[in-house]
Amino acid sequence: MTQLNTPYPSTAYLTGFLRSRGVEAVQEDLALALVLKLLSSTGLKSVFEQIEVNPNSSPVVSKFCEQFDKYYATIDRVIAFLQGRDPTLAHRINSRMFLPEGARFDALDVYEDEDDGDSLGWAFGSLGVQDRARHYATLYLSDLADVLREAVDPRFEFVRYAESLAASQPTFDPLAEALSAPMNLVDRTLQDLTLAAITRHQPNLVLVSVPFPGNVYAAFRIAQTIKSQDSGMITVLGGGFVNTELREMTEPRVFDYFDYITLDDGEKPLLALLEHLRGERPREQLVRTFVRGNEATTNCLGVVHYVNHPEPDVPFAEVGTPIWDGLPIDHYLSTLDMLNPMHRLWSDGRWNKLTVAHGCYWKKCSFCDVTLDYIGRYDGVAASTLVDRIETIIQETGQTGFHFVDEAAPPKALKAMAQELLRRNVTVSWWGNIRFEKSFTPELCELLAESGCIAISGGLEVASDRLLKLMKKGVSVDQVARVTQAFTDVGILVHAYLMYGFPTQTVQDTVDALEYVRQLFEEGCIQSGFFHRFTCTVHSPVGKNPEEYGIQLVPLPAISFAKNDIDFIDPTGVNHESLGLGLNKALYNFMHGVGLDADIRSWFEDNVPRSKVRRDFIARALCDQ
């Protein structure tokens, strides 16, 4: 599962492309179908019946059973509300008398203490009826997710389902063991949905896209179900997880579930595979495809082969327009789990996901997987073509909201797109990720706002000029201040991606970085942010050349399955976990305008040095522009 509020775009892109090449292709979102089946009156009844057969003493489960009648009576209405089909229910939800409340609602007591009894009034204001109700309804769903985790499957998550079975997992053994275990209620539900989809469409080729580790277990369960029903039906695995973590896979058992595994953009590998299946192309001319050998072709039964006949990729201008046909766009759930304003965009509302260009035009950041195709191969498209795609999608979906999912949208391309949108008088609301580079002048920011830009996010990472240089970000702290102010001045929400634990980052670096962040909030340059712990990956410049960053990599075990994250030894010896608690606590308060006058050291439990950053550094940088 990925997001509950909007479809992941990979299947829409491939469906549009395949149909443009005359291939009969249909798509299904079994992740959404699974959630809607479990979170229904019949689904909860099945959970309750299982608990009766296998009693569970967990406080979470006990409270669910005590309040089951209320859950059973409210779940279908809450889902309809989150789908936008029953908005007046918000008033009953906000009464705090309608929904049963589990442990996830305990946090509301903190809000009440902070706001003199007006729960969440500080976050939503007196008129935020729908917002408040969506947040309560999301807590309600989170309570039910806890019940599923305690009573049905301890790996259950809405977003990161059983990801430990796949993420950087060196061997297939944990996943194989899980797949051989008796099916639980979630597994059986997914099995039923898979069989229904196969019966409905009668395919001869099934493509399964797995963008994240939390999608892998269910993807293999889907393939397992298909193979048990019809062993001759061909299954293919692809997606972001495969492109990142399975590039060196040698595990033959994977092919008990999937006949082929493709890397990177799927268009060219799928065209080659379709030709092969029609007898028009030999297997040795497949493109970026893993296969398992057989006696007839290799005399190496059970050996995994990577076949990559050199052929140019399909240009980005020719991949076509994503098609949403088959995805029930009115059934996705607009949740509101975090009060961070940028994270709200991620989970609330249905956005048409689109890319401005293929890859990253910068592709230098040392922490990023710049050696992989989805970042390293930059390929743009004319603004007219991009806006053609936008208009086609609006016509199909009736939705004018767009999330551009580029690693970093190019400023020149955004400028051209904005001008074309305005020239055609196309009304959209859009947001996406950028680099805080000097090309984003106040004039360009104003143009982007006029074209419909409502928010942008960008990597400030470790707010330290020394570390930004080491990261090869190509920006400085004072430059970030000026760019973010330019966006804020025209009413565009600014979210900063922040990082801690980068190689050679000292405690002093961390304290100074937080002081820069404090000042950016104080001056109104950014309104949202999130601290991520740095992770070294084998595909990044840090992972490729650790000596350049002053660290030593920890040797990996023998790997036959997934390979991505890699531990390292940093000579600074800093306890970044401890510092991370203080960073996130500070950031949470800064976003709500709290504690901006406090000494930066007060956010950390341990003693830390005084910041060496002038307390008016950002203000001076803004005056000097």
Coordinates of C-alpha atoms in Angstrom, one line a residue, residues 1-8 27-43 79 83 148 156 158 185-198 200-201 218 222 326-333:
M1 CA 0.0 0.0 0.0
T2 CA 1.2 3.5 -0.7
Q3 CA -1.3 6.4 -0.1
L4 CA -5.0 6.2 0.7
N5 CA -5.9 9.5 -0.9
T6 CA -4.7 9.2 -4.5
P7 CA -3.5 6.5 -7.0
Y8 CA 0.2 5.9 -7.3
Q27 CA -5.4 -1.5 -14.3
E28 CA -6.6 -2.2 -10.8
D29 CA -5.6 -0.7 -7.4
L30 CA -5.8 -3.8 -5.2
A31 CA -4.2 -1.8 -2.3
L32 CA -7.2 0.5 -2.1
A33 CA -9.6 -2.4 -2.6
L34 CA -8.0 -4.2 0.3
V35 CA -8.3 -1.2 2.6
L36 CA -11.9 -0.6 1.7
K37 CA -12.8 -4.3 2.2
L38 CA -11.1 -4.5 5.6
L39 CA -12.5 -1.1 6.7
S40 CA -16.1 -1.9 6.1
S41 CA -18.9 -3.3 8.3
T42 CA -18.4 -6.7 6.8
G43 CA -14.6 -6.5 7.2
I79 CA -15.4 5.9 4.8
Q83 CA -14.4 9.8 0.2
L148 CA -5.6 -5.3 12.8
F156 CA 0.0 -4.5 9.2
F158 CA -1.4 1.4 5.9
L185 CA -7.5 -12.6 7.3
V186 CA -5.6 -9.8 5.4
D187 CA -4.0 -12.4 3.1
R188 CA -7.3 -14.2 2.4
T189 CA -9.0 -10.9 1.6
L190 CA -6.3 -9.9 -0.9
Q191 CA -6.5 -13.4 -2.4
D192 CA -10.2 -13.0 -3.0
L193 CA -9.7 -9.5 -4.5
T194 CA -7.0 -10.9 -6.8
L195 CA -9.1 -13.8 -8.0
A196 CA -12.0 -11.4 -8.6
A197 CA -9.8 -9.1 -10.7
I198 CA -8.4 -12.0 -12.7
R200 CA -13.1 -9.9 -14.4
H201 CA -10.4 -9.2 -16.9
A218 CA 1.5 -8.2 -0.9
I222 CA -0.9 -11.5 -5.5
G326 CA -10.0 1.6 -14.0
L327 CA -8.9 3.4 -10.9
P328 CA -11.9 4.4 -8.8
I329 CA -10.9 8.0 -8.2
D330 CA -14.0 8.8 -6.2
H331 CA -13.2 6.0 -3.7
Y332 CA -9.9 7.2 -2.4
L333 CA -9.8 8.5 1.2

